[in-house]
C-alpha cells in the first residue's frame, strides 16, 4: 500500500523507539515545536487528548527505519507543488479537515456513533455517520491520499486549472523573476502570443497557489529567501554549561555623552552561555568593536566562569582574524584549546545571542530618555535633532552613568526567570549552576590569561629595541640585543602597556621589555597610545594648514629697500660735491646758507 509520508501519525512511544530516546524527551521536543503534532480525542477509558506525531516531521533516518520495519506500507509519491496549484485553498482545507476527523475516529477506539456524539458536541459540528463512512472509504481505497477527500461535486473539473500548460509556463517564466513584473503585465504579454486563454482573474487565482518560499526565492532574491527560511530550533537540553559560548556585537539604539561633551551610540560586545543564556562577559565602548574587544570580553568571562569548550560566532571580519583562528598556534583559542563554530553567513537567526539583543533593546534601552528607536521613523520627537544640538541636552546620560546601569541590568537579566527553550521558567543563573560539568577548566594565573587574550604583533629588532605605538621598548638585561635584525613576536595586554613580552618565532620567551618613555602619573594602555597618535596627527594636520607660502619676489621684500636707500644717498653725495663756493682773498663774504652742508658732513662721517 502506498501512503504519503505526511499521512502517517505515530504515538509518543513509537517515536521514542524510532529515535532511541525517552518518551519524556519526545514530549519536550513536542513542546518546543520540533515535530508536527495532532491531538485526538480519548474516548472511553480516559478523558482528554492524546498526542500523534507526523512521521514526515521526523529525521530522514527515522523515516527510513520506519519503512524498513513496515514493508507493507510504502511512501507514496506526493507532489506538494502540484497539489497546491491544482486545488483551491478552500478545497485543501476541507480535505485536511476530513482527514483530521478520520484520524481522530481511528485513534479513539470507539464506534462511529459514540465518537461522533462526543466530537460533534465538543466542536459544534453535525457530521453524520454516513458522511464519516464515505470519507473513510475514499481515504482507504486511495491509499490514504488526501486528494481523495477533495470535493468535486460542484461542476466539472472544479479546482482543476483551465490554463494550458505551455501558456502557464510562459506566464510563470515572466512573472517569477527579480524584476518583479506585475501579474497584469505578464498576462498581457502572454496574451499577445496566445490569444485564446482564460481570464486574468484565472491567472491571478493560480498565482495565489504558488508557495511563499518560491515567490521569495525567484522574485525577492537569494538573500531574502535564505533569511526567511525556518531556522533550526536547537535542542539545548543535551548541552552543559560552558560547553558553547556565543558572541556578537550590537550598536545600541540610544545616545550617551562622552567626556568631551559629544553624544554617540555605544557598541556592546557580549559572550553568552548557550545552555543557560547567561551573559558571561560584556564590553561597551564608543569606538567600533574589533578583535581586541572580542578577546577582552572572552577574558572577562573566563576570569569569572572558566574556559568554554567552544565559541559560536558570525563570519564578521573581526571574528575571522588570525587571533581567533584555531589553526594559528599562537592564537588565544589554540592556546586555551577552545573550538570555534561559525554561524551561517548573513543569517542573523542562526545566532542565539540575537534574541538577547532584542530583549536588551526592549527591556533596557527603552528606559532611557535618549532612546532613538530602531530607525528614523520610530525616533521620539524630542530626539529628532542633529547630534550637535543634542549635545546641549542635559537629559542625555553620561557614558559612565550608562555603564553603571548596564552592569546592574546584566545582573538583573541573569537573575530573572525566563520562559525560553530549555529554561523551564528558571533564571539563567540557576540553569547555569544546575548544568555545570563536574570539572571546570580555569586559568589560575591572570597575567598569563591577560597575555593569551592580549594582542600579538611581529616587529623587527633594531639597535634601540623594538618600536610599538611610536615608542621604543627594550629589556634591562640586554637579551634583546642578540636578536638585532631578526623579526620577533610581541605579546602584550592592551590595558597595560607598561610592559610587553617578546618571543622568538618558535614561541620561546626572550625577555620582558619596558617602554623608553614612561608616563609619570599612571599606567598606559593601548588606547592611550592610539589616542596620542590621533592627537599628534591632528596637530600635524593643523600645522600644515598654517604653513606659510614662499614669496616668489622674496628678495625684493628683503633687500629692495636697502638698494633704494643706497641710490638716494649716492645721488645726494654727487649733488653736494658739485656745489661751488666763491671766496676772495681780500675779504671773506658772508657765509651763504647751504641746506646740504650739514647733511654732507654727516654723510662723510658715516662713510668714513
Coordinates of C-alpha atoms in Angstrom, one line a residue:
X1 CA 0.0 0.0 0.0
X2 CA 1.4 3.4 -0.9
X3 CA 0.8 6.1 1.7
X4 CA 2.0 9.7 1.7
X5 CA 4.6 10.2 4.5
X6 CA 2.7 13.2 5.8
X7 CA -0.4 11.0 6.4
X8 CA 1.4 8.6 8.9
X9 CA 0.9 9.6 12.5
X10 CA 2.7 7.9 15.4
X11 CA 2.3 7.7 19.1
X12 CA 4.8 9.1 21.5
X13 CA 6.1 5.6 22.4
X14 CA 6.6 4.8 18.7
X15 CA 8.6 7.9 18.1
X16 CA 10.7 7.3 21.2
X17 CA 11.5 3.9 19.9
X18 CA 12.4 5.1 16.4
X19 CA 14.7 7.9 17.8
X20 CA 16.1 5.7 20.6
X21 CA 15.2 8.4 23.2
X22 CA 12.8 8.6 26.2
X23 CA 9.1 9.4 25.9
X24 CA 9.9 12.4 28.1
X25 CA 12.4 13.7 25.6
X26 CA 9.9 13.3 22.8
X27 CA 7.3 15.3 24.8
X28 CA 9.8 18.0 25.4
X29 CA 10.5 18.2 21.7
X30 CA 6.7 18.4 21.1
X31 CA 6.5 21.4 23.5
X32 CA 9.3 23.2 21.6
X33 CA 7.6 22.7 18.3
X34 CA 10.2 20.4 16.9
X35 CA 7.6 18.0 15.4
X36 CA 4.2 18.3 13.6
X37 CA 1.6 17.0 16.0
X38 CA -2.1 16.4 16.1
X39 CA -4.3 15.8 19.1
X40 CA -7.0 13.1 19.1
X41 CA -9.9 12.6 21.4
X42 CA -9.5 9.9 24.0
X43 CA -13.0 8.3 24.4
X44 CA -13.7 5.6 26.9
X45 CA -11.1 4.6 29.4
X46 CA -9.5 8.0 29.8
X47 CA -10.6 11.6 29.1
X48 CA -8.6 14.3 27.4
X49 CA -6.4 14.2 24.3
X50 CA -3.6 12.1 23.0
X51 CA -0.6 13.2 21.0
X52 CA 0.1 11.9 17.5
X53 CA 3.3 12.9 15.7
X54 CA 3.6 13.2 11.9
X55 CA 6.2 10.8 10.5
X56 CA 7.1 13.4 7.9
X57 CA 8.4 15.7 10.6
X58 CA 10.9 13.2 11.9
X59 CA 14.5 13.0 10.7
X60 CA 15.0 11.1 7.4
X61 CA 16.9 8.4 9.3
X62 CA 13.9 7.7 11.5
X63 CA 11.6 7.6 8.5
X64 CA 13.9 5.0 6.8
X65 CA 13.8 2.8 9.9
X66 CA 10.0 3.0 10.0
X67 CA 9.5 1.9 6.4
X68 CA 12.1 -0.8 6.7
X69 CA 10.1 -2.2 9.6
X70 CA 6.7 -1.8 7.9
X71 CA 7.3 -3.3 4.5
X72 CA 3.6 -3.4 3.8
X73 CA 3.5 0.4 4.0
X74 CA 5.4 2.3 1.3
X75 CA 5.7 6.0 0.9
X76 CA 3.6 7.3 -1.9
X77 CA 4.8 9.9 -4.4
X78 CA 3.1 13.1 -3.4
X79 CA 3.7 16.3 -5.4
X80 CA 3.1 19.1 -2.9
X81 CA 3.6 21.9 -5.6
X82 CA 1.1 20.2 -7.9
X83 CA -1.4 19.6 -5.1
X84 CA -1.3 23.3 -4.1
X85 CA -1.5 24.6 -7.6
X86 CA -4.4 22.3 -8.7
X87 CA -6.8 22.9 -5.8
X88 CA -8.1 26.0 -4.1
X89 CA -7.2 26.8 -0.6
X90 CA -10.8 26.2 0.5
X91 CA -10.8 22.7 -1.1
X92 CA -7.5 21.8 0.6
X93 CA -8.7 23.0 4.0
X94 CA -11.9 20.9 3.7
X95 CA -9.9 17.8 2.7
X96 CA -7.4 18.3 5.5
X97 CA -10.3 18.7 8.0
X98 CA -11.9 15.4 6.8
X99 CA -8.5 13.7 7.2
X100 CA -8.2 15.1 10.7
X101 CA -11.7 13.7 11.6
X102 CA -10.9 10.3 10.2
X103 CA -7.7 10.1 12.2
X104 CA -9.4 11.2 15.4
X105 CA -12.0 8.5 14.8
X106 CA -9.4 5.8 14.2
X107 CA -7.5 6.7 17.3
X108 CA -10.5 7.0 19.5
X109 CA -11.1 3.2 19.7
X110 CA -14.9 3.9 19.7
X111 CA -17.7 3.0 17.3
X112 CA -18.7 5.8 14.9
X113 CA -21.9 6.7 16.8
X114 CA -20.1 7.2 20.1
X115 CA -17.2 9.0 18.6
X116 CA -19.5 11.4 16.6
X117 CA -21.7 12.1 19.6
X118 CA -18.7 13.5 21.6
X119 CA -16.9 15.1 18.6
X120 CA -19.9 17.0 17.4
X121 CA -20.7 18.2 21.0
X122 CA -17.1 19.5 21.5
X123 CA -16.7 21.1 18.1
X124 CA -20.2 22.2 17.5
X125 CA -20.4 20.2 14.2
X126 CA -23.1 17.9 12.7
X127 CA -21.1 15.2 10.9
X128 CA -23.3 12.2 10.2
X129 CA -22.2 8.5 10.4
X130 CA -22.9 8.2 6.7
X131 CA -20.5 11.1 5.9
X132 CA -17.8 9.6 8.1
X133 CA -18.1 6.2 6.5
X134 CA -17.9 7.8 3.0
X135 CA -14.8 9.8 3.9
X136 CA -13.2 6.8 5.4
X137 CA -13.9 4.6 2.3
X138 CA -12.4 7.1 -0.1
X139 CA -9.4 7.7 2.1
X140 CA -8.6 4.0 2.5
X141 CA -9.2 3.0 -1.1
X142 CA -6.9 5.7 -2.4
X143 CA -4.0 4.6 -0.2
X144 CA -4.7 7.3 2.3
X145 CA -4.2 10.1 -0.3
X146 CA -5.7 13.3 1.0
X147 CA -6.6 14.3 -2.6
X148 CA -9.4 11.6 -2.5
X149 CA -11.2 13.8 0.0
X150 CA -11.3 16.8 -2.3
X151 CA -15.0 17.8 -3.1
X152 CA -15.5 17.9 -6.8
X153 CA -19.3 17.8 -6.8
X154 CA -19.9 21.4 -7.8
X155 CA -19.4 21.1 -11.5
X156 CA -16.9 19.5 -13.9
X157 CA -13.2 19.8 -13.0
X158 CA -13.8 22.0 -10.0
X159 CA -10.4 23.1 -8.8
X160 CA -8.6 21.9 -11.8
X161 CA -6.7 24.6 -13.6
X162 CA -8.1 25.6 -17.0
X163 CA -4.8 27.3 -18.1
X164 CA -3.0 25.3 -20.8
X165 CA 0.4 24.1 -19.5
X166 CA 2.5 25.9 -22.2
X167 CA 0.6 29.1 -21.5
X168 CA 1.1 28.9 -17.8
X169 CA 4.8 28.1 -18.2
X170 CA 5.3 31.2 -20.3
X171 CA 3.4 33.3 -17.8
X172 CA 5.3 31.7 -14.9
X173 CA 8.7 32.4 -16.5
X174 CA 7.9 36.1 -17.0
X175 CA 6.4 36.5 -13.5
X176 CA 9.0 34.7 -11.4
X177 CA 12.0 37.0 -11.9
X178 CA 13.7 39.6 -9.7
X179 CA 12.3 42.3 -12.0
X180 CA 9.1 41.7 -10.1
X181 CA 6.9 42.2 -13.1
X182 CA 3.3 42.8 -12.3
X183 CA 0.8 39.9 -12.9
X184 CA -1.2 42.1 -15.3
X185 CA 1.8 43.0 -17.4
X186 CA 2.8 39.3 -17.7
X187 CA -0.8 38.4 -18.6
X188 CA -0.9 41.0 -21.4
X189 CA 2.5 39.8 -22.8
X190 CA 1.4 36.2 -22.9
X191 CA -2.0 37.1 -24.4
X192 CA -0.2 38.7 -27.4
X193 CA 1.3 35.2 -28.2
X194 CA -1.7 33.1 -27.1
X195 CA -5.0 34.9 -27.8
X196 CA -7.4 32.2 -26.7
X197 CA -6.5 32.0 -22.9
X198 CA -8.6 32.2 -19.7
X199 CA -9.2 35.5 -18.0
X200 CA -6.7 37.4 -16.0
X201 CA -8.6 36.5 -12.8
X202 CA -7.9 32.8 -13.5
X203 CA -4.2 33.5 -13.7
X204 CA -4.3 35.7 -10.6
X205 CA -6.0 32.9 -8.6
X206 CA -3.4 30.4 -9.7
X207 CA -0.6 32.8 -8.6
X208 CA -2.1 32.6 -5.0
X209 CA -1.2 28.9 -5.1
X210 CA 2.5 29.4 -5.7
X211 CA 4.3 28.6 -2.4
X212 CA 5.6 31.6 -0.5
X213 CA 9.2 30.4 -0.4
X214 CA 9.2 30.1 -4.2
X215 CA 8.0 33.7 -4.5
X216 CA 10.7 34.8 -2.2
X217 CA 13.5 32.9 -3.9
X218 CA 12.7 33.9 -7.5
X219 CA 11.1 37.3 -7.1
X220 CA 12.8 38.7 -4.0
X221 CA 16.3 37.1 -4.4
X222 CA 18.6 34.6 -2.7
X223 CA 19.2 36.7 0.5
X224 CA 15.6 37.3 1.3
X225 CA 14.9 33.6 0.7
X226 CA 17.7 32.4 2.9
X227 CA 16.8 34.9 5.7
X228 CA 13.1 33.7 5.6
X229 CA 13.9 30.0 5.9
X230 CA 12.8 28.4 9.1
X231 CA 15.8 28.3 11.3
X232 CA 16.7 25.3 13.4
X233 CA 15.4 25.3 16.9
X234 CA 18.4 23.9 18.8
X235 CA 17.8 21.4 21.5
X236 CA 19.9 22.7 24.3
X237 CA 18.8 20.1 26.8
X238 CA 21.8 17.9 25.9
X239 CA 24.3 20.8 26.4
X240 CA 26.0 21.6 29.7
X241 CA 27.1 25.0 30.9
X242 CA 30.4 26.3 29.5
X243 CA 30.1 23.9 26.6
X244 CA 29.4 26.6 24.0
X245 CA 29.6 30.4 24.4
X246 CA 28.1 32.6 21.7
X247 CA 29.4 36.1 20.9
X248 CA 28.3 39.1 18.8
X249 CA 28.3 42.9 18.6
X250 CA 25.3 45.3 18.9
X251 CA 25.1 49.0 18.4
X252 CA 22.7 50.3 20.9
X253 CA 19.7 52.4 20.0
X254 CA 20.3 55.3 22.4
X255 CA 22.7 58.2 22.8
X256 CA 25.1 58.9 25.7
X257 CA 27.6 61.7 26.3
X258 CA 31.4 61.3 26.4
X259 CA 33.9 63.3 28.5
X260 CA 34.3 65.8 25.6
X261 CA 30.6 66.5 25.7
X262 CA 29.8 64.8 22.4
X263 CA 26.9 62.3 22.0
X264 CA 27.3 58.9 20.5
X265 CA 25.7 55.4 20.3
X266 CA 27.7 52.9 22.3
X267 CA 28.8 49.5 20.9
X268 CA 28.1 46.4 23.1
X269 CA 30.0 43.1 22.7
X270 CA 28.8 40.1 24.7
X271 CA 29.5 36.4 25.3
X272 CA 26.5 34.3 26.4
X273 CA 26.4 30.7 27.5
X274 CA 24.1 28.9 25.1
X275 CA 22.7 26.3 27.6
X276 CA 21.6 28.9 30.2
X277 CA 21.5 32.2 28.1
X278 CA 23.6 33.7 30.9
X279 CA 25.7 36.7 30.0
X280 CA 29.3 35.6 30.7
X281 CA 31.1 38.8 29.8
X282 CA 30.5 42.1 28.1
X283 CA 32.4 45.2 26.9
X284 CA 30.8 48.5 26.0
X285 CA 32.7 51.3 24.3
X286 CA 32.4 54.3 22.0
X287 CA 34.6 53.0 19.1
X288 CA 33.6 50.2 16.8
X289 CA 34.5 46.8 18.1
X290 CA 37.4 44.8 16.9
X291 CA 39.3 41.6 17.6
X292 CA 40.9 43.1 20.7
X293 CA 37.4 43.8 22.2
X294 CA 36.3 40.2 21.5
X295 CA 39.4 38.9 23.3
X296 CA 38.9 41.2 26.2
X297 CA 35.2 40.1 26.5
X298 CA 36.3 36.5 26.4
X299 CA 38.9 37.1 29.0
X300 CA 36.4 38.7 31.4
X301 CA 34.1 35.7 31.1
X302 CA 37.0 33.2 31.6
X303 CA 38.2 35.1 34.7
X304 CA 34.8 34.6 36.4
X305 CA 33.4 31.3 35.0
X306 CA 36.2 29.3 33.5
X307 CA 37.1 28.3 29.9
X308 CA 34.4 27.3 27.4
X309 CA 34.8 24.2 25.2
X310 CA 33.7 26.1 22.1
X311 CA 32.7 29.6 21.0
X312 CA 29.9 30.3 18.4
X313 CA 30.4 33.4 16.3
X314 CA 29.3 35.0 13.0
X315 CA 31.6 35.5 10.0
X316 CA 32.5 39.1 10.6
X317 CA 36.0 40.3 9.8
X318 CA 37.0 40.7 13.4
X319 CA 35.8 37.2 14.3
X320 CA 37.7 35.7 11.3
X321 CA 41.1 37.3 12.3
X322 CA 44.2 35.2 12.9
X323 CA 43.9 36.0 16.6
X324 CA 40.7 33.9 16.7
X325 CA 41.9 31.2 14.2
X326 CA 42.3 27.8 15.8
X327 CA 44.7 26.8 13.1
X328 CA 47.1 29.6 14.3
X329 CA 49.1 28.0 17.1
X330 CA 49.7 31.5 18.7
X331 CA 46.0 32.4 18.8
X332 CA 44.2 32.6 22.1
X333 CA 41.7 29.9 21.0
X334 CA 44.6 27.5 20.2
X335 CA 46.4 28.2 23.4
X336 CA 43.2 27.7 25.5
X337 CA 42.1 24.7 23.5
X338 CA 38.8 26.3 22.5
X339 CA 37.0 25.2 19.4
X340 CA 35.3 27.7 17.1
X341 CA 31.9 27.3 15.4
X342 CA 30.8 29.8 12.7
X343 CA 27.2 30.7 12.1
X344 CA 25.5 30.6 8.7
X345 CA 26.7 33.8 6.8
X346 CA 24.2 36.6 6.6
X347 CA 21.6 34.8 8.6
X348 CA 21.1 36.6 11.9
X349 CA 18.6 34.0 13.2
X350 CA 21.4 31.5 13.2
X351 CA 23.0 33.1 16.3
X352 CA 21.1 32.6 19.6
X353 CA 22.6 35.9 21.0
X354 CA 20.4 37.8 18.6
X355 CA 17.4 37.1 20.9
X356 CA 19.2 38.7 23.8
X357 CA 19.8 41.9 21.8
X358 CA 16.1 42.1 21.1
X359 CA 15.3 41.7 24.8
X360 CA 18.1 44.2 25.6
X361 CA 16.5 46.9 23.5
X362 CA 13.0 46.3 24.8
X363 CA 13.9 45.9 28.5
X364 CA 16.9 48.3 28.8
X365 CA 17.4 50.8 26.0
X366 CA 13.8 52.0 26.2
X367 CA 14.2 53.0 29.8
X368 CA 16.4 56.0 28.7
X369 CA 15.3 59.5 27.8
X370 CA 17.8 59.3 24.9
X371 CA 16.3 56.2 23.3
X372 CA 16.3 56.7 19.5
X373 CA 14.1 53.9 18.2
X374 CA 15.1 51.2 15.8
X375 CA 15.0 53.5 12.8
X376 CA 14.4 57.2 11.9
X377 CA 10.6 56.6 11.7
X378 CA 10.5 55.4 15.3
X379 CA 12.7 58.2 16.7
X380 CA 10.9 60.1 19.5
X381 CA 10.1 63.7 18.7
X382 CA 12.4 65.2 21.3
X383 CA 15.3 63.3 19.8
X384 CA 14.7 64.4 16.2
X385 CA 17.7 66.8 16.2
X386 CA 21.3 66.7 15.0
X387 CA 23.9 65.3 17.3
X388 CA 25.4 68.8 17.7
X389 CA 22.2 70.2 19.0
X390 CA 21.5 67.1 21.2
X391 CA 24.9 67.6 22.8
X392 CA 23.3 70.6 24.7
X393 CA 20.5 68.4 26.1
X394 CA 21.4 67.8 29.7
X395 CA 19.0 64.9 30.0
X396 CA 21.3 62.6 27.9
X397 CA 23.2 60.4 30.4
X398 CA 27.0 60.3 30.6
X399 CA 28.8 57.2 29.3
X400 CA 30.0 56.4 32.9
X401 CA 26.4 56.5 34.1
X402 CA 25.3 54.3 31.3
X403 CA 28.0 51.7 32.0
X404 CA 27.0 51.5 35.7
X405 CA 23.3 51.0 34.8
X406 CA 24.2 48.4 32.2
X407 CA 26.2 46.4 34.8
X408 CA 23.1 46.4 37.0
X409 CA 20.9 45.3 34.1
X410 CA 23.1 42.4 33.2
X411 CA 22.9 41.2 36.8
X412 CA 19.1 41.7 36.7
X413 CA 18.9 39.7 33.4
X414 CA 21.0 36.8 34.7
X415 CA 18.8 36.5 37.8
X416 CA 15.4 36.9 36.2
X417 CA 13.3 33.8 35.3
X418 CA 13.0 33.0 31.6
X419 CA 10.4 31.2 29.6
X420 CA 12.6 30.3 26.6
X421 CA 13.6 27.0 25.2
X422 CA 15.0 24.7 27.9
X423 CA 14.7 27.3 30.7
X424 CA 11.6 25.8 32.4
X425 CA 10.8 29.2 34.0
X426 CA 14.2 29.4 35.7
X427 CA 16.8 32.2 35.7
X428 CA 20.0 32.0 33.6
X429 CA 22.0 31.9 36.9
X430 CA 20.0 28.9 38.1
X431 CA 20.1 27.0 34.8
X432 CA 23.9 27.7 34.5
X433 CA 24.6 26.4 38.0
X434 CA 22.4 23.3 37.5
X435 CA 24.1 22.2 34.3
X436 CA 27.8 22.8 35.2
X437 CA 30.1 19.9 34.5
X438 CA 32.0 18.3 37.4
X439 CA 35.3 19.6 36.0
X440 CA 35.6 23.3 35.1
X441 CA 38.7 24.4 33.1
X442 CA 40.3 27.5 34.6
X443 CA 43.4 29.7 34.2
X444 CA 44.7 30.4 37.7
X445 CA 47.3 33.0 36.6
X446 CA 45.6 36.2 35.5
X447 CA 48.8 37.5 34.0
X448 CA 49.0 34.5 31.7
X449 CA 45.4 34.9 30.8
X450 CA 45.8 38.6 30.0
X451 CA 48.7 37.8 27.7
X452 CA 46.9 34.9 26.0
X453 CA 43.9 37.1 25.4
X454 CA 46.0 40.1 24.6
X455 CA 47.5 41.1 21.2
X456 CA 50.3 39.6 19.2
X457 CA 52.3 41.6 16.6
X458 CA 55.6 41.0 14.8
X459 CA 58.3 43.6 14.8
X460 CA 62.0 43.8 13.7
X461 CA 64.6 44.3 16.4
X462 CA 66.7 47.5 16.0
X463 CA 69.7 48.7 17.9
X464 CA 67.5 50.5 20.4
X465 CA 64.9 47.7 20.7
X466 CA 61.5 47.3 19.1
X467 CA 59.1 50.0 18.1
X468 CA 55.5 49.9 19.1
X469 CA 53.0 52.7 19.0
X470 CA 55.6 55.5 18.5
X471 CA 57.5 54.3 21.5
X472 CA 60.6 52.1 21.8
X473 CA 60.6 49.0 24.1
X474 CA 63.8 47.4 25.3
X475 CA 64.8 45.0 28.1
X476 CA 67.0 45.9 31.0
X477 CA 69.3 42.8 30.8
X478 CA 70.3 43.2 27.2
X479 CA 68.9 39.9 26.0
X480 CA 67.2 41.6 23.0
X481 CA 70.4 42.8 21.5
X482 CA 71.2 39.3 20.5
X483 CA 68.2 39.5 18.1
X484 CA 69.1 42.7 16.3
X485 CA 67.9 42.4 12.7
X486 CA 65.6 39.5 13.4
X487 CA 61.8 39.5 13.5
X488 CA 60.2 38.7 16.8
X489 CA 56.7 38.3 18.3
X490 CA 55.5 40.9 20.8
X491 CA 52.6 39.8 23.1
X492 CA 51.0 42.5 25.2
X493 CA 48.0 43.3 27.3
X494 CA 46.2 46.2 25.7
X495 CA 45.1 47.5 29.1
X496 CA 48.7 47.7 30.4
X497 CA 51.4 48.9 28.1
X498 CA 54.0 49.4 30.9
X499 CA 55.5 46.0 30.0
X500 CA 55.4 43.8 26.9
X501 CA 56.7 40.2 26.4
X502 CA 58.9 39.3 23.4
X503 CA 59.1 35.8 22.0
X504 CA 61.0 34.2 19.2
X505 CA 59.2 32.6 16.2
X506 CA 59.2 29.3 18.0
X507 CA 57.1 30.7 20.8
X508 CA 60.1 30.8 23.3
X509 CA 60.1 33.8 25.7
X510 CA 63.1 36.0 25.1
X511 CA 62.6 38.8 27.6
X512 CA 60.3 41.3 29.1
X513 CA 60.6 44.8 27.7
X514 CA 59.6 48.2 29.0
X515 CA 58.9 51.5 27.2
X516 CA 61.7 54.1 26.8
X517 CA 59.2 56.9 27.6
X518 CA 57.1 56.4 30.7
X519 CA 54.0 58.2 32.0
X520 CA 54.8 59.8 35.4
X521 CA 51.2 59.7 36.6
X522 CA 49.6 56.3 35.8
X523 CA 49.8 53.2 33.7
X524 CA 49.5 53.5 30.0
X525 CA 47.2 51.3 27.9
X526 CA 46.8 50.7 24.1
X527 CA 44.0 53.3 23.9
X528 CA 46.3 55.9 25.3
X529 CA 48.9 55.3 22.6
X530 CA 46.2 55.3 19.9
X531 CA 44.7 58.5 21.3
X532 CA 48.1 60.1 21.5
X533 CA 48.8 59.1 17.9
X534 CA 45.5 60.7 16.8
X535 CA 46.2 63.9 18.7
X536 CA 49.7 64.1 17.0
X537 CA 48.1 63.5 13.7
X538 CA 45.6 66.4 14.3
X539 CA 48.4 68.7 15.3
X540 CA 50.4 67.8 12.2
X541 CA 47.4 68.4 10.1
X542 CA 46.8 71.8 11.7
X543 CA 50.4 72.8 11.3
X544 CA 50.2 72.0 7.6
X545 CA 47.2 74.3 7.3
X546 CA 49.3 77.2 8.8
X547 CA 52.3 76.5 6.7
X548 CA 53.4 79.9 5.0
X549 CA 53.8 80.1 1.3
X550 CA 57.2 81.1 0.0
X551 CA 57.2 84.5 -1.8
X552 CA 58.3 84.5 -5.4
X553 CA 59.8 88.1 -5.0
X554 CA 61.2 87.5 -1.6
X555 CA 64.4 89.3 -2.4
X556 CA 62.5 92.4 -3.2
X557 CA 61.0 92.4 0.2
X558 CA 64.2 91.6 2.0
X559 CA 66.8 93.7 0.1
X560 CA 64.8 96.0 -2.2
X561 CA 64.7 99.0 0.3
X562 CA 68.4 98.8 1.1
X563 CA 69.2 99.3 -2.6
X564 CA 66.9 102.2 -3.0
X565 CA 68.3 103.9 0.1
X566 CA 71.8 103.4 -1.2
X567 CA 70.9 105.0 -4.5
X568 CA 69.3 108.1 -2.8
X569 CA 72.4 108.7 -0.6
X570 CA 74.7 108.3 -3.6
X571 CA 72.7 110.9 -5.5
X572 CA 72.8 113.3 -2.6
X573 CA 76.6 113.0 -2.4
X574 CA 77.1 113.8 -6.0
X575 CA 74.9 116.8 -5.8
X576 CA 76.7 118.2 -2.8
X577 CA 80.2 117.9 -4.4
X578 CA 79.1 119.9 -7.4
X579 CA 78.3 123.0 -5.3
X580 CA 80.9 125.8 -5.9
X581 CA 81.6 128.3 -3.0
X582 CA 83.4 131.5 -4.1
X583 CA 85.8 133.1 -1.6
X584 CA 88.0 136.2 -2.2
X585 CA 91.5 136.6 -0.6
X586 CA 90.8 140.2 0.4
X587 CA 87.7 139.8 2.3
X588 CA 85.5 136.8 3.0
X589 CA 82.0 137.4 2.1
X590 CA 79.2 136.5 4.5
X591 CA 78.7 132.8 4.5
X592 CA 75.9 131.8 2.2
X593 CA 73.2 129.4 3.5
X594 CA 73.7 125.9 2.2
X595 CA 70.9 123.4 3.1
X596 CA 73.0 120.4 2.1
X597 CA 76.1 121.2 4.2
X598 CA 75.1 119.5 7.4
X599 CA 73.8 116.5 5.5
X600 CA 77.0 116.3 3.6
X601 CA 79.2 116.5 6.7
X602 CA 77.1 113.8 8.4
X603 CA 77.3 111.6 5.4
X604 CA 81.1 111.9 5.2
X605 CA 81.4 110.9 8.8
X606 CA 79.2 107.9 8.3
X607 CA 81.1 106.9 5.1
X608 CA 84.4 107.2 6.8

